[in-house]
Short mmCIF file of C-alpha atoms in Angstrom, two decimals:
data_model
loop_
_atom_site.label_atom_id
_atom_site.label_comp_id
_atom_site.label_asym_id
_atom_site.label_seq_id
_atom_site.Cartn_x
_atom_site.Cartn_y
_atom_site.Cartn_z
CA UNK A 779 44.03 13.73 -9.14
CA UNK A 780 42.56 12.41 -5.87
CA UNK A 781 39.27 10.78 -5.53
CA UNK A 782 37.33 13.99 -5.01
CA UNK A 783 38.75 15.63 -8.01
CA UNK A 784 38.09 12.35 -10.06
CA UNK A 785 34.64 12.25 -8.57
CA UNK A 786 33.56 15.91 -9.49
CA UNK A 787 36.05 15.86 -12.47
CA UNK A 788 33.72 13.77 -14.63
CA UNK A 789 31.02 16.32 -14.20
CA UNK A 790 33.16 19.37 -15.21
CA UNK A 791 35.82 18.10 -17.61
CA UNK A 792 34.89 14.39 -18.47
CA UNK A 793 37.46 13.91 -21.35
CA UNK A 794 40.46 14.63 -19.26
CA UNK A 795 39.02 13.03 -15.94
CA UNK A 796 38.22 9.65 -17.70
CA UNK A 797 41.89 9.56 -19.26
CA UNK A 798 43.33 10.03 -15.94
CA UNK A 799 40.97 7.42 -14.40
CA UNK A 800 41.98 5.16 -17.26
CA UNK A 801 45.71 5.62 -16.72
CA UNK A 802 45.27 4.60 -12.93
CA UNK A 803 41.93 2.71 -12.24
CA UNK A 804 41.25 2.35 -8.58
CA UNK A 805 38.48 -0.40 -7.64
CA UNK A 806 38.00 0.97 -4.30
CA UNK A 807 37.31 4.57 -5.77
CA UNK A 808 34.80 2.81 -8.08
CA UNK A 809 32.97 1.35 -4.87
CA UNK A 810 33.11 4.65 -3.28
CA UNK A 811 31.63 6.42 -6.23
CA UNK A 812 28.60 3.89 -6.46
CA UNK A 813 28.07 4.39 -2.66
CA UNK A 814 27.93 8.11 -2.77
CA UNK A 815 25.82 8.03 -5.89
CA UNK A 816 23.43 5.38 -4.37
CA UNK A 817 22.99 7.32 -1.09
CA UNK A 818 22.16 10.79 -3.01
CA UNK A 819 19.67 8.57 -5.24
CA UNK A 820 18.06 6.88 -2.28
CA UNK A 821 17.46 10.08 -0.61
CA UNK A 822 16.03 11.93 -3.75
CA UNK A 823 13.86 8.74 -4.58
CA UNK A 824 12.40 8.57 -1.19
CA UNK A 825 11.64 12.39 -1.13
CA UNK A 826 9.88 11.71 -4.50
CA UNK A 827 8.03 8.96 -3.23
CA UNK A 828 6.82 11.04 -0.05
CA UNK A 829 5.09 13.14 -2.59
CA UNK A 830 3.20 10.19 -4.40
CA UNK A 831 2.98 7.78 -1.75
CA UNK A 832 0.38 9.73 0.52
CA UNK A 833 -2.23 6.84 0.50
CA UNK A 834 0.15 4.03 0.64
CA UNK A 835 1.44 2.39 3.92
CA UNK A 836 3.98 -0.34 3.95
CA UNK A 837 7.14 -1.29 5.51
CA UNK A 838 8.79 -1.41 2.10
CA UNK A 839 8.50 2.26 1.54
CA UNK A 840 10.09 3.40 4.96
CA UNK A 841 12.92 5.80 4.52
CA UNK A 842 15.30 3.60 6.16
CA UNK A 843 14.68 0.85 3.65
CA UNK A 844 14.88 3.08 0.68
CA UNK A 845 17.98 4.92 1.43
CA UNK A 846 19.82 1.49 2.49
CA UNK A 847 18.38 -0.16 -0.69
CA UNK A 848 19.46 2.40 -3.28
CA UNK A 849 23.08 1.98 -2.94
CA UNK A 850 22.60 -1.74 -3.24
CA UNK A 851 20.53 -1.48 -6.26
CA UNK A 852 23.03 0.98 -7.82
CA UNK A 853 25.66 -1.58 -7.26
CA UNK A 854 23.75 -4.28 -8.96
CA UNK A 855 22.88 -1.96 -11.81
CA UNK A 856 26.68 -0.65 -12.07
CA UNK A 857 27.86 -4.15 -12.35
CA UNK A 858 25.09 -5.40 -14.84
CA UNK A 859 25.60 -2.40 -17.14
CA UNK A 860 29.26 -2.79 -17.13
CA UNK A 861 29.02 -6.41 -18.03
CA UNK A 862 26.67 -5.34 -21.00
CA UNK A 863 28.65 -2.35 -22.14
CA UNK A 864 31.87 -4.37 -21.95
CA UNK A 865 30.51 -6.89 -24.21
CA UNK A 866 28.98 -4.42 -26.49
CA UNK A 867 32.34 -2.79 -26.71
CA UNK A 868 34.20 -5.79 -27.57
CA UNK A 869 31.45 -6.31 -30.27
CA UNK A 870 32.47 -2.81 -31.84
CA UNK A 871 36.08 -3.41 -31.60
CA UNK A 872 37.15 -2.43 -28.17
CA UNK A 873 40.50 -3.45 -26.35
CA UNK A 874 39.88 -2.89 -22.89
CA UNK A 875 39.86 -5.00 -19.95
CA UNK A 876 36.74 -5.82 -17.76
CA UNK A 877 37.95 -4.46 -14.53
CA UNK A 878 39.19 -1.07 -15.86
CA UNK A 879 35.84 -0.83 -17.64
CA UNK A 880 34.06 -1.41 -14.48
CA UNK A 881 35.99 1.14 -12.77
CA UNK A 882 35.51 3.90 -15.45
CA UNK A 883 31.78 3.18 -15.67
CA UNK A 884 31.15 3.69 -12.04
CA UNK A 885 31.92 7.17 -12.53
CA UNK A 886 29.28 7.56 -15.46
CA UNK A 887 26.71 7.30 -12.58
CA UNK A 888 28.19 10.33 -11.03
CA UNK A 889 25.41 12.86 -12.13
CA UNK A 890 22.87 10.86 -10.11
CA UNK A 891 24.16 12.79 -7.02
CA UNK A 892 22.02 15.48 -8.27
CA UNK A 893 18.93 13.38 -7.54
CA UNK A 894 19.13 14.41 -4.03
CA UNK A 895 18.91 18.24 -4.63
CA UNK A 896 16.51 17.30 -7.31
CA UNK A 897 14.26 15.33 -4.79
CA UNK A 898 14.40 18.43 -2.14
CA UNK A 899 13.39 21.01 -4.84
CA UNK A 900 10.57 18.45 -5.78
CA UNK A 901 9.35 18.16 -2.34
CA UNK A 902 9.49 21.82 -1.87
CA UNK A 903 7.30 22.43 -4.94
CA UNK A 904 4.66 19.75 -3.92
CA UNK A 905 2.56 17.65 -6.02
CA UNK A 906 3.69 19.04 -9.45
CA UNK A 907 7.53 18.17 -8.02
CA UNK A 908 6.99 14.57 -8.67
CA UNK A 909 6.93 15.49 -12.45
CA UNK A 910 9.67 17.66 -12.26
CA UNK A 911 11.69 14.98 -10.61
CA UNK A 912 10.83 12.49 -13.24
CA UNK A 913 11.91 14.98 -15.86
CA UNK A 914 15.35 15.64 -13.90
CA UNK A 915 15.85 11.93 -13.64
CA UNK A 916 15.50 11.68 -17.51
CA UNK A 917 17.97 14.35 -18.05
CA UNK A 918 20.29 12.80 -15.47
CA UNK A 919 20.16 9.33 -17.20
CA UNK A 920 21.13 11.00 -20.56
CA UNK A 921 24.13 12.73 -18.94
CA UNK A 922 25.03 9.39 -17.45
CA UNK A 923 25.01 7.81 -20.93
CA UNK A 924 27.19 10.66 -22.27
CA UNK A 925 29.65 9.86 -19.67
CA UNK A 926 29.63 6.29 -20.48
CA UNK A 927 30.49 7.01 -24.07
CA UNK A 928 33.37 9.12 -22.77
CA UNK A 929 34.40 6.08 -20.47
CA UNK A 930 34.08 3.53 -23.22
CA UNK A 931 35.87 5.56 -25.90
CA UNK A 932 38.60 6.22 -23.63
CA UNK A 933 39.25 2.83 -22.14
CA UNK A 934 38.52 0.62 -25.29
CA UNK A 935 40.12 3.15 -27.67
CA UNK A 936 37.04 3.40 -29.95
CA UNK A 937 36.08 6.21 -32.26
CA UNK A 938 33.29 8.48 -30.99
CA UNK A 939 30.64 7.08 -33.23
CA UNK A 940 31.80 3.42 -32.30
CA UNK A 941 31.50 4.31 -28.64
CA UNK A 942 28.14 5.90 -29.09
CA UNK A 943 26.79 2.78 -30.78
CA UNK A 944 28.45 0.62 -28.13
CA UNK A 945 26.54 2.32 -25.59
CA UNK A 946 23.34 3.53 -27.29
CA UNK A 947 22.40 0.30 -28.88
CA UNK A 948 22.40 -2.02 -25.70
CA UNK A 949 20.54 0.79 -23.89
CA UNK A 950 17.93 0.88 -26.39
CA UNK A 951 17.46 -2.92 -26.45
CA UNK A 952 17.31 -2.72 -22.41
CA UNK A 953 14.71 -0.01 -22.74
CA UNK A 954 12.54 -1.84 -25.12
CA UNK A 955 12.77 -5.11 -23.01
CA UNK A 956 11.96 -3.00 -19.69
CA UNK A 957 8.95 -1.55 -21.60
CA UNK A 958 7.67 -4.94 -22.83
CA UNK A 959 8.09 -6.51 -19.34
CA UNK A 960 6.39 -3.59 -17.76
CA UNK A 961 3.32 -3.71 -20.10
CA UNK A 962 3.14 -7.49 -19.54
CA UNK A 963 3.42 -7.13 -15.52
CA UNK A 964 0.48 -4.38 -15.87
CA UNK A 965 -1.51 -6.86 -17.66
CA UNK A 966 -0.74 -9.47 -15.39
CA UNK A 967 -1.57 -7.58 -12.25
CA UNK A 968 -4.70 -6.45 -13.74
CA UNK A 969 -6.08 -9.96 -13.41
CA UNK A 970 -5.80 -9.93 -9.78
CA UNK A 971 -7.29 -6.61 -9.54
CA UNK A 972 -10.49 -7.55 -11.38
CA UNK A 973 -11.47 -9.25 -8.09
CA UNK A 974 -14.07 -6.76 -6.81
CA UNK A 975 -12.88 -5.20 -3.53
CA UNK A 976 -13.41 -1.74 -4.29
CA UNK A 977 -15.89 -0.10 -2.20
CA UNK B 182 41.24 27.45 -9.17
CA UNK B 183 37.62 27.96 -10.91
CA UNK B 184 37.04 24.13 -11.20
CA UNK B 185 37.92 23.88 -7.55
CA UNK B 186 35.36 26.60 -6.81
CA UNK B 187 32.60 24.68 -8.90
CA UNK B 188 33.61 21.27 -7.30
CA UNK B 189 33.17 22.93 -3.82
CA UNK B 190 29.75 24.36 -4.78
CA UNK B 191 28.43 21.12 -6.25
CA UNK B 192 29.70 19.03 -3.18
CA UNK B 193 28.14 21.43 -0.81
CA UNK B 194 24.87 21.48 -2.57
CA UNK B 195 24.63 17.79 -2.54
CA UNK B 196 25.75 17.36 0.98
CA UNK B 197 23.34 19.85 2.33
CA UNK B 198 20.57 18.22 0.08
CA UNK B 199 21.19 14.91 1.54
CA UNK B 200 21.17 16.04 5.01
CA UNK B 201 18.09 18.21 4.76
CA UNK B 202 16.46 15.22 2.75
CA UNK B 203 17.19 12.72 5.39
CA UNK B 204 15.86 15.24 8.06
CA UNK B 205 12.65 15.70 5.76
CA UNK B 206 12.11 12.03 5.22
CA UNK B 207 12.12 11.31 8.82
CA UNK B 208 9.40 13.69 9.41
CA UNK B 209 7.66 13.60 6.32
CA UNK B 210 3.93 12.33 6.99
CA UNK B 211 3.65 9.89 4.10
CA UNK B 212 6.70 7.54 4.31
CA UNK B 213 8.50 8.99 7.43
CA UNK B 214 8.64 7.18 10.87
CA UNK B 215 5.86 9.36 11.90
CA UNK B 216 2.68 7.21 12.60
CA UNK B 217 0.09 6.01 10.41
CA UNK B 218 -3.67 5.31 10.92
CA UNK B 219 -5.07 2.65 8.66
CA UNK B 220 -8.72 3.41 7.55
CA UNK B 221 -10.73 0.50 6.78
CA UNK B 222 -14.34 0.87 5.64
CA UNK B 223 -17.30 -1.53 6.43
CA UNK B 224 -20.22 -0.49 4.28
CA UNK B 225 -23.73 -2.22 3.62
CA UNK B 226 -24.72 -5.57 4.47
CA UNK B 227 -22.01 -7.73 6.01
CA UNK B 228 -21.35 -11.19 4.46
CA UNK B 229 -18.68 -13.61 4.17
CA UNK B 230 -18.19 -13.25 0.50
CA UNK B 231 -18.92 -9.83 -1.39
CA UNK B 232 -22.38 -10.11 -3.20
CA UNK B 233 -22.83 -8.47 -6.54
CA UNK B 234 -25.14 -5.72 -5.03
CA UNK B 235 -22.09 -4.60 -2.97
CA UNK B 236 -21.85 -4.77 0.73
CA UNK B 237 -18.86 -5.71 2.81
CA UNK B 238 -17.25 -9.14 2.67
CA UNK B 239 -15.62 -10.26 5.76
CA UNK B 240 -12.88 -12.18 4.02
CA UNK B 241 -11.64 -8.85 2.79
CA UNK B 242 -11.92 -6.87 6.10
CA UNK B 243 -10.25 -9.75 8.12
CA UNK B 244 -7.38 -9.31 5.41
CA UNK B 245 -7.14 -5.68 5.86
CA UNK B 246 -7.13 -5.58 9.53
CA UNK B 247 -4.56 -8.40 9.68
CA UNK B 248 -2.41 -6.36 7.16
CA UNK B 249 -2.62 -3.26 9.28
CA UNK B 250 -2.08 -5.07 12.48
CA UNK B 251 1.27 -6.54 10.92
CA UNK B 252 2.63 -3.31 9.47
CA UNK B 253 4.91 -1.77 11.97
CA UNK B 254 4.30 1.82 10.50
CA UNK B 255 0.63 1.48 11.18
CA UNK B 256 0.16 2.50 14.81
CA UNK B 257 -3.69 2.48 15.09
CA UNK B 258 -6.57 1.22 13.10
CA UNK B 259 -9.78 3.42 12.38
CA UNK B 260 -12.88 1.29 11.10
CA UNK B 261 -15.55 3.30 9.63
CA UNK B 262 -18.84 1.58 9.99
CA UNK B 263 -21.88 2.36 8.00
CA UNK B 264 -23.86 -0.99 7.97
CA UNK B 265 -27.33 -2.08 8.97
CA UNK B 266 -25.69 -5.43 9.90
CA UNK B 267 -25.55 -8.73 8.16
CA UNK B 268 -24.69 -12.29 8.66
CA UNK B 269 -23.74 -13.34 12.21
CA UNK B 270 -20.78 -15.47 11.21
CA UNK B 271 -19.25 -12.61 8.87
CA UNK B 272 -19.78 -10.23 11.79
CA UNK B 273 -18.09 -12.64 14.31
CA UNK B 274 -15.18 -12.99 11.82
CA UNK B 275 -14.46 -9.37 11.61
CA UNK B 276 -15.12 -9.13 15.72
CA UNK B 277 -12.51 -11.71 16.19
CA UNK B 278 -10.07 -10.15 14.12
CA UNK B 279 -10.39 -6.80 15.76
CA UNK B 280 -10.13 -8.53 19.03
CA UNK B 281 -6.84 -10.12 18.06
CA UNK B 282 -5.64 -6.73 17.12
CA UNK B 283 -6.60 -5.15 20.36
CA UNK B 284 -5.13 -7.90 22.12
CA UNK B 285 -1.93 -7.42 20.39
CA UNK B 286 -1.75 -3.79 21.89
CA UNK B 287 -2.58 -1.86 18.61
CA UNK B 288 -5.58 0.28 19.09
CA UNK B 289 -8.65 0.12 17.22
CA UNK B 290 -11.37 2.86 16.99
CA UNK B 291 -14.76 2.86 15.39
CA UNK B 292 -16.22 5.68 13.72
CA UNK B 293 -20.05 5.05 13.16
CA UNK B 294 -21.57 6.62 10.15
CA UNK B 295 -25.33 6.89 9.51
CA UNK B 296 -25.97 3.44 11.12
CA UNK B 297 -23.86 0.56 12.86
CA UNK B 298 -26.83 -1.67 13.94
CA UNK B 299 -27.19 -5.17 14.74
CA UNK B 300 -23.89 -7.04 13.04
CA UNK B 301 -22.55 -3.43 12.70
CA UNK B 302 -22.72 -3.05 16.30
CA UNK B 303 -21.35 -6.50 16.75
CA UNK B 304 -18.12 -5.47 15.05
CA UNK B 305 -18.00 -2.06 16.59
CA UNK B 306 -18.01 -3.68 20.09
CA UNK B 307 -14.62 -5.26 19.71
CA UNK B 308 -12.92 -1.93 19.41
CA UNK B 309 -10.99 -0.12 21.97
CA UNK B 310 -13.27 2.89 21.54
CA UNK B 311 -16.50 3.63 19.73
CA UNK B 312 -17.31 7.34 18.43
CA UNK B 313 -20.64 7.84 16.88
CA UNK B 314 -22.57 10.92 16.03
CA UNK B 315 -25.58 11.85 18.14
CA UNK B 316 -27.85 10.78 15.34
CA UNK B 317 -26.31 7.55 14.22
CA UNK B 318 -28.47 4.67 14.43
CA UNK B 319 -27.01 2.06 16.44
CA UNK B 320 -27.84 -0.95 18.74
CA UNK B 321 -30.31 -3.47 17.53
CA UNK B 322 -28.76 -6.11 19.45
CA UNK B 323 -30.55 -9.30 18.60
CA UNK B 324 -30.90 -12.17 16.04
CA UNK B 325 -33.75 -12.65 13.51
CA UNK B 326 -34.30 -15.52 11.08
CA UNK B 327 -36.85 -14.56 8.44
CA UNK B 328 -38.57 -17.68 6.90
CA UNK B 329 -40.77 -16.68 3.93
CA UNK B 330 -43.24 -19.28 3.13
CA UNK B 331 -44.55 -19.51 -0.52
CA UNK B 332 -46.87 -22.49 -0.37
CA UNK B 333 -49.75 -20.83 -1.64
CA UNK B 334 -48.00 -19.14 -4.23
CA UNK B 335 -46.67 -22.67 -5.45
CA UNK B 336 -50.22 -23.88 -5.13
CA UNK B 337 -51.65 -21.29 -7.25
CA UNK B 338 -48.82 -22.09 -10.03
CA UNK B 339 -49.44 -25.62 -9.59
CA UNK B 340 -46.00 -26.41 -8.61
CA UNK B 341 -45.43 -29.49 -6.21
CA UNK B 342 -42.24 -30.60 -4.74
CA UNK B 343 -41.25 -34.30 -4.26
CA UNK B 344 -39.03 -34.41 -0.88
CA UNK B 345 -36.68 -37.20 -0.16
CA UNK B 346 -34.58 -36.42 3.13
CA UNK B 347 -32.34 -38.38 5.32
CA UNK B 348 -33.79 -36.99 8.38
CA UNK B 349 -37.01 -35.03 9.42
CA UNK B 350 -35.40 -31.78 9.91
CA UNK B 351 -33.14 -31.71 6.56
CA UNK B 352 -35.72 -29.05 4.76
CA UNK B 353 -36.12 -26.90 7.88
CA UNK B 354 -36.69 -23.63 6.39
CA UNK B 355 -37.85 -24.80 3.02
CA UNK B 356 -40.06 -22.22 1.33
CA UNK B 357 -42.79 -24.50 0.45
CA UNK B 358 -44.13 -25.03 3.85
CA UNK B 359 -44.32 -23.62 7.33
CA UNK B 360 -42.17 -24.69 10.35
CA UNK B 361 -43.62 -27.66 12.40
CA UNK B 362 -43.89 -26.98 15.80
CA UNK B 363 -40.65 -28.88 16.73
CA UNK B 364 -38.81 -27.22 13.93
CA UNK B 365 -39.77 -23.88 15.15
CA UNK B 366 -38.38 -24.97 18.59
CA UNK B 367 -35.30 -26.06 16.87
CA UNK B 368 -35.04 -22.65 15.14
CA UNK B 369 -35.76 -20.70 18.25
CA UNK B 370 -32.82 -22.61 19.96
CA UNK B 371 -30.22 -21.86 17.03
CA UNK B 372 -31.49 -18.09 17.37
CA UNK B 373 -31.42 -18.17 21.18
CA UNK B 374 -27.80 -19.54 20.99
CA UNK B 375 -26.48 -17.10 18.35
CA UNK B 376 -28.18 -14.33 20.68
CA UNK B 377 -26.17 -15.46 23.45
CA UNK B 378 -23.07 -15.45 21.50
CA UNK B 379 -23.98 -11.75 20.29
CA UNK B 380 -24.57 -10.62 24.00
CA UNK B 381 -21.70 -12.11 25.36
CA UNK B 382 -19.35 -10.87 22.73
CA UNK B 383 -20.66 -7.37 23.13
CA UNK B 384 -20.43 -7.71 26.92
CA UNK B 385 -16.70 -8.64 26.64
CA UNK B 386 -15.93 -5.93 24.02
CA UNK B 387 -17.50 -3.20 26.03
CA UNK B 388 -16.56 -4.59 29.45
CA UNK B 389 -20.28 -4.55 30.76
CA UNK B 390 -22.00 -7.15 32.45
CA UNK B 391 -24.20 -9.75 30.22
CA UNK B 392 -27.05 -8.85 32.52
CA UNK B 393 -26.89 -5.34 31.69
CA UNK B 394 -26.60 -5.96 27.94
CA UNK B 395 -29.43 -8.13 28.01
CA UNK B 396 -31.63 -5.29 29.30
CA UNK B 397 -31.08 -3.26 26.18
CA UNK B 398 -30.40 -6.32 23.96
CA UNK B 399 -34.11 -6.72 22.67
CA UNK B 400 -33.48 -5.77 19.10
CA UNK B 401 -34.11 -1.95 19.96
CA UNK B 402 -32.76 0.78 17.92
CA UNK B 403 -30.67 3.36 19.60
CA UNK B 404 -29.29 6.72 18.75
CA UNK B 405 -25.68 7.53 19.11
CA UNK B 406 -26.50 9.63 21.91
CA UNK B 407 -28.82 7.01 23.79
CA UNK B 408 -25.97 4.50 23.02
CA UNK B 409 -23.58 6.81 24.80
CA UNK B 410 -25.71 7.09 27.91
CA UNK B 411 -25.90 3.36 27.85
CA UNK B 412 -22.33 2.84 27.69
CA UNK B 413 -22.54 1.17 24.12
CA UNK B 414 -20.60 4.12 22.76
CA UNK B 415 -17.48 6.00 24.33
CA UNK B 416 -17.98 9.39 22.68
CA UNK B 417 -19.83 11.55 20.47
CA UNK B 418 -17.99 12.97 17.36
CA UNK B 419 -17.33 12.66 13.70
CA UNK B 420 -14.68 10.67 11.69
CA UNK B 421 -12.11 13.35 12.44
CA UNK B 422 -12.62 13.07 16.13
CA UNK B 423 -12.58 9.25 15.93
CA UNK B 424 -9.04 9.71 13.99
CA UNK B 425 -7.69 12.02 16.57
CA UNK B 426 -8.65 9.52 19.37
CA UNK B 427 -7.14 6.75 17.56
CA UNK B 428 -3.84 8.87 17.24
CA UNK B 429 -3.97 9.84 20.95
CA UNK B 430 -4.20 6.17 21.95
CA UNK B 431 -1.26 5.09 19.76
CA UNK B 432 0.72 8.15 21.05
CA UNK B 433 0.96 9.90 17.44
CA UNK B 434 0.98 13.74 17.23
CA UNK B 435 0.30 14.09 13.47
CA UNK B 436 -1.31 11.03 12.13
CA UNK B 437 -1.47 10.25 8.47
CA UNK B 438 -4.63 8.41 7.64
CA UNK B 439 -3.89 5.57 4.98
CA UNK B 440 -6.96 3.47 3.23
CA UNK B 441 -6.58 0.21 2.90
CA UNK B 442 -8.59 -0.52 -0.08
CA UNK B 443 -8.33 -1.72 -3.51
CA UNK B 444 -8.99 0.13 -6.80
CA UNK B 445 -9.42 -0.92 -10.44
CA UNK B 446 -6.52 -0.57 -12.61
CA UNK B 447 -8.05 2.49 -14.41
CA UNK B 448 -8.39 4.27 -10.94
CA UNK B 449 -5.11 3.49 -9.84
CA UNK B 450 -3.22 4.51 -12.87
CA UNK B 451 -5.34 7.69 -13.77
CA UNK B 452 -7.48 8.52 -10.80
CA UNK B 453 -5.06 11.28 -9.78
CA UNK B 454 -3.97 12.53 -13.24
CA UNK B 455 -4.90 15.99 -12.43
CA UNK B 456 -2.06 15.99 -9.87
CA UNK B 457 0.46 15.62 -12.61
CA UNK B 458 0.97 12.53 -15.05
CA UNK B 459 4.23 11.48 -13.44
CA UNK B 460 2.53 11.27 -10.02
CA UNK B 461 -0.56 9.33 -11.16
CA UNK B 462 1.30 6.92 -13.08
CA UNK B 463 4.01 6.25 -10.56
CA UNK B 464 1.57 6.13 -7.78
CA UNK B 465 -0.69 3.60 -9.81
CA UNK B 466 2.16 1.13 -10.20
CA UNK B 467 3.27 1.30 -6.41
CA UNK B 468 -0.51 0.76 -5.63
CA UNK B 469 -0.76 -2.12 -8.06
CA UNK B 470 2.15 -3.80 -6.36
CA UNK B 471 0.87 -3.19 -2.65
CA UNK B 472 -2.59 -4.22 -3.48
CA UNK B 473 -1.64 -7.39 -5.02
CA UNK B 474 -0.01 -8.05 -1.60
CA UNK B 475 -3.49 -7.56 0.01
CA UNK B 476 -5.10 -9.67 -2.63
CA UNK B 477 -3.00 -12.79 -2.49
#
């Protein structure tokens, strides 16, 4: 099975494809997968921003910066999530190695390639497209979580319920932490905004 | 075979989307590389710090002009003035920042609203071009020091003041007495000096001789049309005409006007709720982030 078949195989037949990847994991392929995913997600995210950023001008949201920064962000996310899920899998009795976990989990990000067509569709729809994009992103995230369960189950030789717990619990904890941090950040930012500069 | 066809379809859809997406992005007005025109509003009385009754703070306007000048995506600045004037120092602060921007090569165009008089015109004169409506009130080039004298009021209420001062003029302008002859002379000198600064800056900004400016710099109010005849305004038109002029000066075909201003948290998060929950919230978060940069 070549890289292309592995890359798209996780979307069509995840069980067989992850089994095949687990038998012969290749780190270079993992980097390739994240690069492609990051590029697609960058294009989708930038298109979505173009729908919501009509009144904003800033170098940070130029398309070049967005498209280049997305793969970098995905690399970082991939490594961090792999570390967390590896530790979680070990807690639930996993037996796999870190490098192979890292490689298998990179393919769990593949559904994010659909962010590019989703971004184009959202852009075509217009203002409401941003909502569609957010909804689609949520579905893609769930899809990615399911693929991560396949990856953990296959490599760490866990039962399906244990693999689900190994992925779901840390994701839930991260979601709660992000929610709390976002809440604190908004309250913190509000202090700066109370200075009256509105016209 | 069936799987290969599905893979091919997915790959084609994604590839075409990436290519189309990139093409859209580089032409999309909002975040594409097409130019933006920053809109900055100067409304009400101009002072250094914003007062409780509104008006414009030169501190904030200077920050906004600086931000627009340093943002490489902003190709031109449009300043909408609707102000009767204000403090000389505050007007000069804004004038200086506009001049810096003009000298940097980034065009600045002023669009006048109901009025851009006195300090309002002071600011405008620094721009590359000025656009006013025929009926806009402008001009009023001059300086005034209003000194209210409340001595009789204090007498009637039995209020007296004990004054201890380090020099004879330390309480110049005090409301409990009139100017002395010497104080009046000193005040007049200060007013004349400020007036000279005003006239010289307007002459420099408009590239007109000081002598010619002085002929009309007697405090008189002018309409936009009169101001154009005298060379104090470049063109008659509205804010759209001014935007187009700014875009032309910057060489932009389809300008996107971006307003540099702050909003409250509520406005930022929910002001665009009608456009979709997702749009409003994400937009709010981005604005909060960017506005924080302006505030700091």
